[in-house]
Coordinates of C-alpha atoms in Angstrom, one line a residue:
X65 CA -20.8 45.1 23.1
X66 CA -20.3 44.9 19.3
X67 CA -16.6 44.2 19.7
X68 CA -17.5 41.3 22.3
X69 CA -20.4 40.3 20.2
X70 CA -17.4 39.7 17.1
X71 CA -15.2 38.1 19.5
X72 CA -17.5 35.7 20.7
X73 CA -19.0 35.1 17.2
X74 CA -15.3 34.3 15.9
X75 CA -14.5 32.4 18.8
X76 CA -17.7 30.1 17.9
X77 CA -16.5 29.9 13.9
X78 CA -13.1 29.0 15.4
X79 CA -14.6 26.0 17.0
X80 CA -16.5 24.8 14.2
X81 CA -13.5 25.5 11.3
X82 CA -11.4 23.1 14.1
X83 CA -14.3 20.6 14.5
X84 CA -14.8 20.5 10.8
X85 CA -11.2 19.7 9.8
X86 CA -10.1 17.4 12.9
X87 CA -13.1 15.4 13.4
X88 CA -15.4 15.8 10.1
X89 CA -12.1 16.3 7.8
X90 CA -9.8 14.4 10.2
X91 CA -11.4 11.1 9.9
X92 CA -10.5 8.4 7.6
X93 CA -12.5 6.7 4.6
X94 CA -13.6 4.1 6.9
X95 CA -13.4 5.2 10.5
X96 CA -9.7 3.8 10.5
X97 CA -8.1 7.1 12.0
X98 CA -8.1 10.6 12.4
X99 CA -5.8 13.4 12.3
X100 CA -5.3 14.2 16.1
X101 CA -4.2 10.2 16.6
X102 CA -1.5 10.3 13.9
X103 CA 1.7 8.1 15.7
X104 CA 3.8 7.3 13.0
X105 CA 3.1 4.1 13.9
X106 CA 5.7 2.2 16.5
X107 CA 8.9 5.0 16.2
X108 CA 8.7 7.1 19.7
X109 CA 7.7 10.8 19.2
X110 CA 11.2 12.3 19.4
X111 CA 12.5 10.0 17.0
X112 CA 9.9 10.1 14.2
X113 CA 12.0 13.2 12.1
X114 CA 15.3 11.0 12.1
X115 CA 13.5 8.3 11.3
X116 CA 12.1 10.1 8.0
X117 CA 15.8 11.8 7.4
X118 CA 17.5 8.1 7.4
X119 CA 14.9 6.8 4.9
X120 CA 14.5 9.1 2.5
X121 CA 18.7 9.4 2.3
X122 CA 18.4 5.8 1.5
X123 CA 15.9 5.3 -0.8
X124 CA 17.3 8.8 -2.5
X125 CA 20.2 7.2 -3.8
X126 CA 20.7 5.7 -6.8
X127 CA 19.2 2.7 -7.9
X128 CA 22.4 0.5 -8.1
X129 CA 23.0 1.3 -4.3
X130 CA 19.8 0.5 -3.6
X131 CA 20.2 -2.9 -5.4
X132 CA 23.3 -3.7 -3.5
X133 CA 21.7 -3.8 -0.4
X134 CA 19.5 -5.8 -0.9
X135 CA 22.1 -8.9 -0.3
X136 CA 21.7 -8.0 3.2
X137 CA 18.7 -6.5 5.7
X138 CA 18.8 -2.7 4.7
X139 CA 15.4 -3.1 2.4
X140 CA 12.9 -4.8 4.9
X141 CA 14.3 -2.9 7.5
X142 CA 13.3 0.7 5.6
X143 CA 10.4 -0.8 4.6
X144 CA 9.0 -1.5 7.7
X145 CA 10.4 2.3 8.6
X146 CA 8.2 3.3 5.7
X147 CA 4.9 1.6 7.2
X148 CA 5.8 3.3 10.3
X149 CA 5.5 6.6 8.9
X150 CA 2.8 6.6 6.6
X151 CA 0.3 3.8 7.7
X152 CA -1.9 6.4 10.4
X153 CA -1.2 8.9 7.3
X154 CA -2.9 6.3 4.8
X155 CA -6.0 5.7 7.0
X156 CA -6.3 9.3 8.0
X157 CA -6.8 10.1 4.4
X158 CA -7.3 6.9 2.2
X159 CA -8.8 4.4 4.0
X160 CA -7.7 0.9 5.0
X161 CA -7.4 -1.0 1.6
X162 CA -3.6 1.1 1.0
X163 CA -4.1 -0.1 -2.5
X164 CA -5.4 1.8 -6.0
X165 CA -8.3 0.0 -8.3
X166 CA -10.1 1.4 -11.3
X167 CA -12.4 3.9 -10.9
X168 CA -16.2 2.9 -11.7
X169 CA -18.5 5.4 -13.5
X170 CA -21.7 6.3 -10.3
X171 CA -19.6 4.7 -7.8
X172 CA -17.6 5.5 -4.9
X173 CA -14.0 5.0 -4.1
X174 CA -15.2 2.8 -1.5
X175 CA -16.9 0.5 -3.9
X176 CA -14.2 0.4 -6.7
X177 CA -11.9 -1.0 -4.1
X178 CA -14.1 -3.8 -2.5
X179 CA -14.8 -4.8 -6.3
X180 CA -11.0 -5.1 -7.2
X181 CA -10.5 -7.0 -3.7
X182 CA -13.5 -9.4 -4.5
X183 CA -12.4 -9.8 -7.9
X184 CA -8.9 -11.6 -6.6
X185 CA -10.8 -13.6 -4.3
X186 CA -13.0 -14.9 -7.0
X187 CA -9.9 -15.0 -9.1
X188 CA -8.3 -17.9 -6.8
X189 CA -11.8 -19.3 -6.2
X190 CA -11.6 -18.6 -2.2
X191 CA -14.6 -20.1 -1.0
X192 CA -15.7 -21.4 3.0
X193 CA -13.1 -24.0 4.2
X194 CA -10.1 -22.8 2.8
X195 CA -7.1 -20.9 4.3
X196 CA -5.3 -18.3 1.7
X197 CA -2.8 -16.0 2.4
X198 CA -2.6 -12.3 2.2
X199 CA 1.1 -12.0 1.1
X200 CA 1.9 -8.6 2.9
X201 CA -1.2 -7.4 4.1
X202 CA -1.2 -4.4 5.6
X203 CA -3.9 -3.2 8.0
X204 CA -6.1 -5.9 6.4
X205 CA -8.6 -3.9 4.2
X206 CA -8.4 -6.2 1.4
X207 CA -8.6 -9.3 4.4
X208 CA -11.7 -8.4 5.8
X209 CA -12.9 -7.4 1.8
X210 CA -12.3 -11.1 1.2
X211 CA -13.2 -12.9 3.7
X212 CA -16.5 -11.4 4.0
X213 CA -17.0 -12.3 0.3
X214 CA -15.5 -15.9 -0.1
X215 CA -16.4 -16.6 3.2
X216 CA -12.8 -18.2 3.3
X217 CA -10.1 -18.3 6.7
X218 CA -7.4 -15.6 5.8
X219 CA -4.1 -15.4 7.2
X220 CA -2.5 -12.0 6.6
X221 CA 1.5 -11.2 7.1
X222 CA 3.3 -7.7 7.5
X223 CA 6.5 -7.1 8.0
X224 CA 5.2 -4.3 10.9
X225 CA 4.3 -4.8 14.3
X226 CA 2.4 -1.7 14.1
X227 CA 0.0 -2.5 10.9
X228 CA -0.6 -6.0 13.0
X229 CA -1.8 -4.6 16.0
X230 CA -3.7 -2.1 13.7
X231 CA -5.3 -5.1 11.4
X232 CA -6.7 -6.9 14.8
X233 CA -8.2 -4.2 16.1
X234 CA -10.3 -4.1 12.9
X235 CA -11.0 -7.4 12.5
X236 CA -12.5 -7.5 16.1
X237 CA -14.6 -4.2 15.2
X238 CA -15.6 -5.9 11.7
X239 CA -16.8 -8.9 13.5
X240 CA -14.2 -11.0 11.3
X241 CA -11.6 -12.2 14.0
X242 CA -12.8 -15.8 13.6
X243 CA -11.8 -15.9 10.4
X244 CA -9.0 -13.0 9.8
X245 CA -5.8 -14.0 11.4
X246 CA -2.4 -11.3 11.1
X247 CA 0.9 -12.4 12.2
X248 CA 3.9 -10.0 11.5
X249 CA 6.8 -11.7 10.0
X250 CA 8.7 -11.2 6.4
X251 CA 7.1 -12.3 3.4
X252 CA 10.7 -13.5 2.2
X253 CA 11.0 -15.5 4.9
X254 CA 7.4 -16.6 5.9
X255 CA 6.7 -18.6 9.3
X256 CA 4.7 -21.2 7.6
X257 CA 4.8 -24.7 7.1
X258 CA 5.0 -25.6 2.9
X259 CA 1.7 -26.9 1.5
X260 CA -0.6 -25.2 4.3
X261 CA -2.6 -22.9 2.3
X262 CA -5.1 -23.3 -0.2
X263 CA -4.7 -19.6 -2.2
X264 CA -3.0 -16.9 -1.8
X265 CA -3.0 -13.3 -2.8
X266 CA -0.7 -10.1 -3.2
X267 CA -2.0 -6.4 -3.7
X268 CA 0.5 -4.5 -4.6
X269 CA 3.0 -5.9 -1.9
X270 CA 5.8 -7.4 -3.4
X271 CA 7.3 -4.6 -5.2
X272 CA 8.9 -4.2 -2.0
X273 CA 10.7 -7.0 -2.3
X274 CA 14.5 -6.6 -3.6
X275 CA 14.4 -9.5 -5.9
X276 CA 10.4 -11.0 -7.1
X277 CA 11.8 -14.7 -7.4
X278 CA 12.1 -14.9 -3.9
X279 CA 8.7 -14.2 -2.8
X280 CA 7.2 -15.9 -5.1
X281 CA 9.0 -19.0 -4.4
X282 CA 7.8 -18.5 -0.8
X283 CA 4.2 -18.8 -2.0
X284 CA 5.0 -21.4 -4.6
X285 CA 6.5 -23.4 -1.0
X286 CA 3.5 -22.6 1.0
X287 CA 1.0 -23.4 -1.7
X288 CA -0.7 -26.9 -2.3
X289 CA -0.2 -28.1 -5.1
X290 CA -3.1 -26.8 -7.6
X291 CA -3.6 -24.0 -5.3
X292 CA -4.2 -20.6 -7.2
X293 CA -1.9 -17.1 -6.3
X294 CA -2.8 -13.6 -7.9
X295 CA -1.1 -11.1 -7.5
X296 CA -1.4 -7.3 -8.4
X297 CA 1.8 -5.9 -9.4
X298 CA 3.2 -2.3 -9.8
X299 CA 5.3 -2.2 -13.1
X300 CA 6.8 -0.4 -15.8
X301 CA 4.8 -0.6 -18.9
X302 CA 6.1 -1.0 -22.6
X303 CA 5.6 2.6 -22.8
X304 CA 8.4 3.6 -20.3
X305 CA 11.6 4.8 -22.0
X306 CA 14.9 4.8 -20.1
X307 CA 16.4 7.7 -21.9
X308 CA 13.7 9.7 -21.5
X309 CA 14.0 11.9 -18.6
X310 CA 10.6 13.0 -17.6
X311 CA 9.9 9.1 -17.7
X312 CA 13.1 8.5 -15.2
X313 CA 12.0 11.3 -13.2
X314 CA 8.4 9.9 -12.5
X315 CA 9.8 6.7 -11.6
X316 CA 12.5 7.2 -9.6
X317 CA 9.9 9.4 -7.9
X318 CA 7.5 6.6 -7.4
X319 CA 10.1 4.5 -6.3
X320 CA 11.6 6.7 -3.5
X321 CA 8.1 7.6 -2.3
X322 CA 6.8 4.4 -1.8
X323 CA 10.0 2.2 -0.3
X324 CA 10.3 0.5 -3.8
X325 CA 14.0 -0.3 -4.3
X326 CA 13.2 -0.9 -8.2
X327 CA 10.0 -1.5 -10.0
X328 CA 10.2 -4.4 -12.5
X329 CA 8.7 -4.5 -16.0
X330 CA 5.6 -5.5 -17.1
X331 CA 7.0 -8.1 -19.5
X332 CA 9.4 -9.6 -16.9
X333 CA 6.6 -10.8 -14.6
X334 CA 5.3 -14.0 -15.7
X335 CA 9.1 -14.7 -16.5
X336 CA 9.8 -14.9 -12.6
X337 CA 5.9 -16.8 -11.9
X338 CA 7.6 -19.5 -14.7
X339 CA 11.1 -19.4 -13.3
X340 CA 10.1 -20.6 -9.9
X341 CA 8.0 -23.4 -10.8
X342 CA 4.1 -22.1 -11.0
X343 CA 1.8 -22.3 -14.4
X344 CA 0.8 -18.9 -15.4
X345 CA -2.6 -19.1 -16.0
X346 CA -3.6 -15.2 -17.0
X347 CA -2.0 -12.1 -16.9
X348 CA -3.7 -8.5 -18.2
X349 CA -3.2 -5.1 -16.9
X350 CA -6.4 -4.1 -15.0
X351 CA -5.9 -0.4 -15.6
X352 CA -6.3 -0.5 -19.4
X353 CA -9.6 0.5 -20.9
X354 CA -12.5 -0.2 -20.1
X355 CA -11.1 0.1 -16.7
X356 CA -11.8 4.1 -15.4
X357 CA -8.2 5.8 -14.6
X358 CA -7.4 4.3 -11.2
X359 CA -5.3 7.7 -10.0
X360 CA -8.4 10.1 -9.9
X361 CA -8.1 9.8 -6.3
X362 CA -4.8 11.2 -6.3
X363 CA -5.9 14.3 -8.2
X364 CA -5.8 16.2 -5.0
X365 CA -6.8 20.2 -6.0
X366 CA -4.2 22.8 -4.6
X367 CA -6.8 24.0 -1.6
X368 CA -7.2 20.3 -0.9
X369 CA -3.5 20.2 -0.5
X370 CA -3.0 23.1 1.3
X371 CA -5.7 22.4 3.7
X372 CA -4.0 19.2 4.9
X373 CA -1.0 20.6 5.2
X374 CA -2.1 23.7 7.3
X375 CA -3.8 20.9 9.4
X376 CA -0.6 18.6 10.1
X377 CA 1.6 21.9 10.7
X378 CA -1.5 23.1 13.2
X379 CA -0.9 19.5 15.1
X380 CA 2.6 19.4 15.0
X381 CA 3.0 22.8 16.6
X382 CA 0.4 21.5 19.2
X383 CA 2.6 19.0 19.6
X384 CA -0.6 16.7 19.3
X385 CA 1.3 15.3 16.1
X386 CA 5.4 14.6 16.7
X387 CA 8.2 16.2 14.5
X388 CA 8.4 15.1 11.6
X389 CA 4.1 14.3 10.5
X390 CA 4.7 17.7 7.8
X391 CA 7.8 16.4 5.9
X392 CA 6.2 12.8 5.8
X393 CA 3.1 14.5 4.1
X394 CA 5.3 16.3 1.9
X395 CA 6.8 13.5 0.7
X396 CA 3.7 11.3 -0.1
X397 CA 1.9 14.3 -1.8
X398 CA 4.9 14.3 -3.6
X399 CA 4.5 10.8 -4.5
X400 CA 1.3 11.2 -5.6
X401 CA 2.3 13.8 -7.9
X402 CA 4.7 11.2 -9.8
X403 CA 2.1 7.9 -9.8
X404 CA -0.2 10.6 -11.1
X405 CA 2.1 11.4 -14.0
X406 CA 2.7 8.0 -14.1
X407 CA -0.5 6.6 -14.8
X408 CA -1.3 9.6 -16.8
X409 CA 1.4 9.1 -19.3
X410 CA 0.8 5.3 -19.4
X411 CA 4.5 4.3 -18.2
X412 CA 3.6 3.1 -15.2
X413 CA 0.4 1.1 -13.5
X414 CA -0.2 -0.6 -10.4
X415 CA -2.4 -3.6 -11.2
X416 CA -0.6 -5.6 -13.9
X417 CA -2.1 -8.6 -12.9
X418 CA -1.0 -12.1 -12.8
X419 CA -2.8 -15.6 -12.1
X420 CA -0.8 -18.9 -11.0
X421 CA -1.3 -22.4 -10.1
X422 CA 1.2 -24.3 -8.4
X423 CA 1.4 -27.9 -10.8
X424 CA -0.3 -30.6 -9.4
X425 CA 3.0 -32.7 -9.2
X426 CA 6.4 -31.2 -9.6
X427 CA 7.3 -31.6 -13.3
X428 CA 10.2 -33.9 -14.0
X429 CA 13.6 -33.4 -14.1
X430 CA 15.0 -31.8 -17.3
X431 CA 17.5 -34.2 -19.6

């Protein structure tokens, strides 16, 4: 009786360790998704582990390869790779802003990041009546964020099918289809017609892109003129050395983990806004004091770590989650580690932020 009596008793703990970590545990920040319903989002089961090998054997090499492909379509293609593998992973266990912000002394997470998506759609002056565009948006946290605020029309682009399909489904739950619109395309290359938005806004999006100048000079194309763009950017600060090797080591790091083929200096960024035509009208680094260290979040403790992973490795064996879930979690813990360091050390931050206005008339012609 007493050995049934333990049996039965573990049996019941059993069932509430597994309910605690899949479905109390398992869920995401905001309801987006939980750890039995991780996809890697459009790659097919049996090919999400090849699909991790080819990217990180790319985006391990060194920078100079890197920067030679991007003359053709190697980038986008691994970044959209990249979104496949780790968007279910973000909204598992981040939420659906995939985006840092400065922590805020008695406030959540959750709060810090609405207030640093409100505070670009107050930047560009987003009000009810105008379209802006999210310039690589993701699975539309900071779209809904914003429209909600502003009470502007939004028109989000992605490079991947997956995060599209993902951001309409939210949008309908939020209520905020009739005025959150996603179509997936390439922000290099972006399906609209020039002068057919009103704002526009990146959050830390175009440090995918190969070479800045070019997107900016699609939202320069697609911008009225006087329209406003911000943009949150992910830089190298005057702090960074290049012959110091735990600085190289933490960057390189970031850059691998996050499908970055090169992060850009602070000081070069207004140089591209200029270079392309817009007015820079601001430009401070959000992160500096008084603004709280934005990468508490990633201070994940050792049992916090090793919880998640026993989790993934449970629901790969189970074969609830496909081959491959573990090394993908290995590699953004990893991550985390370096933007951690990173933002520690001061080398590196992910909100330089920039404020443009395209001229009201296209200045004249140099003599």
């Amino acid at each position: 009786m007493e050995v049934s009596t333990a049996m039965w008793t573990a049996a019941i703990v059993g069932a509430v360790v597994v309910y605690w970590f899949v479905w109390v545990m398992g869920a995401a920040e905001v309801k987006g998704k939980r750890a039995v319903n991780l996809k890697m989002g459009s790659i097919t089961r049996d090919k999400v582990q090849d699909k991790y090998k080819q990217y990180w054997s790319f985006f391990r090499r060194p920078k100079e390869d890197i920067a030679a492909a991007a003359d053709d379509d190697n980038v986008p293609a691994f970044v959209d790779t990249f979104y496949n593998l780790v968007t279910d992973i973000y909204e598992w266990g981040w939420g659906q802003s995939f985006h840092f912000s400065p922590s805020i002394p008695g406030r959540s997470h959750r709060d810090a990041t609405r207030l640093h998506e409100e505070r670009a759609a107050d930047l560009i002056a987003a009000r009810p009546g105008l379209r802006v565009v999210d310039v690589g948006c993701g699975v539309g946290g900071p779209m809904r964020a914003i429209a909600a605020h502003s009470g502007a029309h939004v028109v989000g682009i992605t490079i991947n099918e997956y995060q599209v399909a993902r951001a309409r489904t939210h949008n309908r739950k939020a209520g905020l289809d009739d005025r959150c619109e996603v179509i997936c395309g390439n922000f290099l290359e972006m399906p609209f017609a020039d002068a057919s938005f009103e704002g526009a806004y990146s959050i830390e999006a175009t440090c995918h892109a190969p070479r800045l100048e070019d997107v900016y000079r699609e939202v320069f194309r697609v911008l009225k003129p006087g329209a406003l763009y911000v943009s949150y950017e992910w830089v190298t600060t005057a702090l960074y050395r290049a012959d110091d090797p735990a600085h190289v080591q933490t960057i390189r790091g970031i850059e691998a983990g996050d499908a970055l083929p090169g992060l850009r200096a602070q000081h070069e960024i207004a140089e591209v806004a200029r270079q392309v035509g817009f007015e820079v009208v601001e430009e401070r680094d959000l992160a500096l004091p008084p603004a709280g260290p934005w990468w508490t979040r990633l201070k994940m403790g050792r049992i916090a770590y090793w919880r998640n992973h026993l989790l993934v490795s449970a629901l790969t064996a189970l074969r609830v989650a496909p081959k491959g879930v573990v090394e993908v979690h290995e590699m953004l813990y990893e991550t985390a580690r370096h933007l951690s360091d990173g933002g520690e050390s001061g080398i590196f931050t992910p909100m330089h932020m920039i404020l443009c206005r395209k001229p009201l008339a296209a200045p004249p012609p140099s003599s």
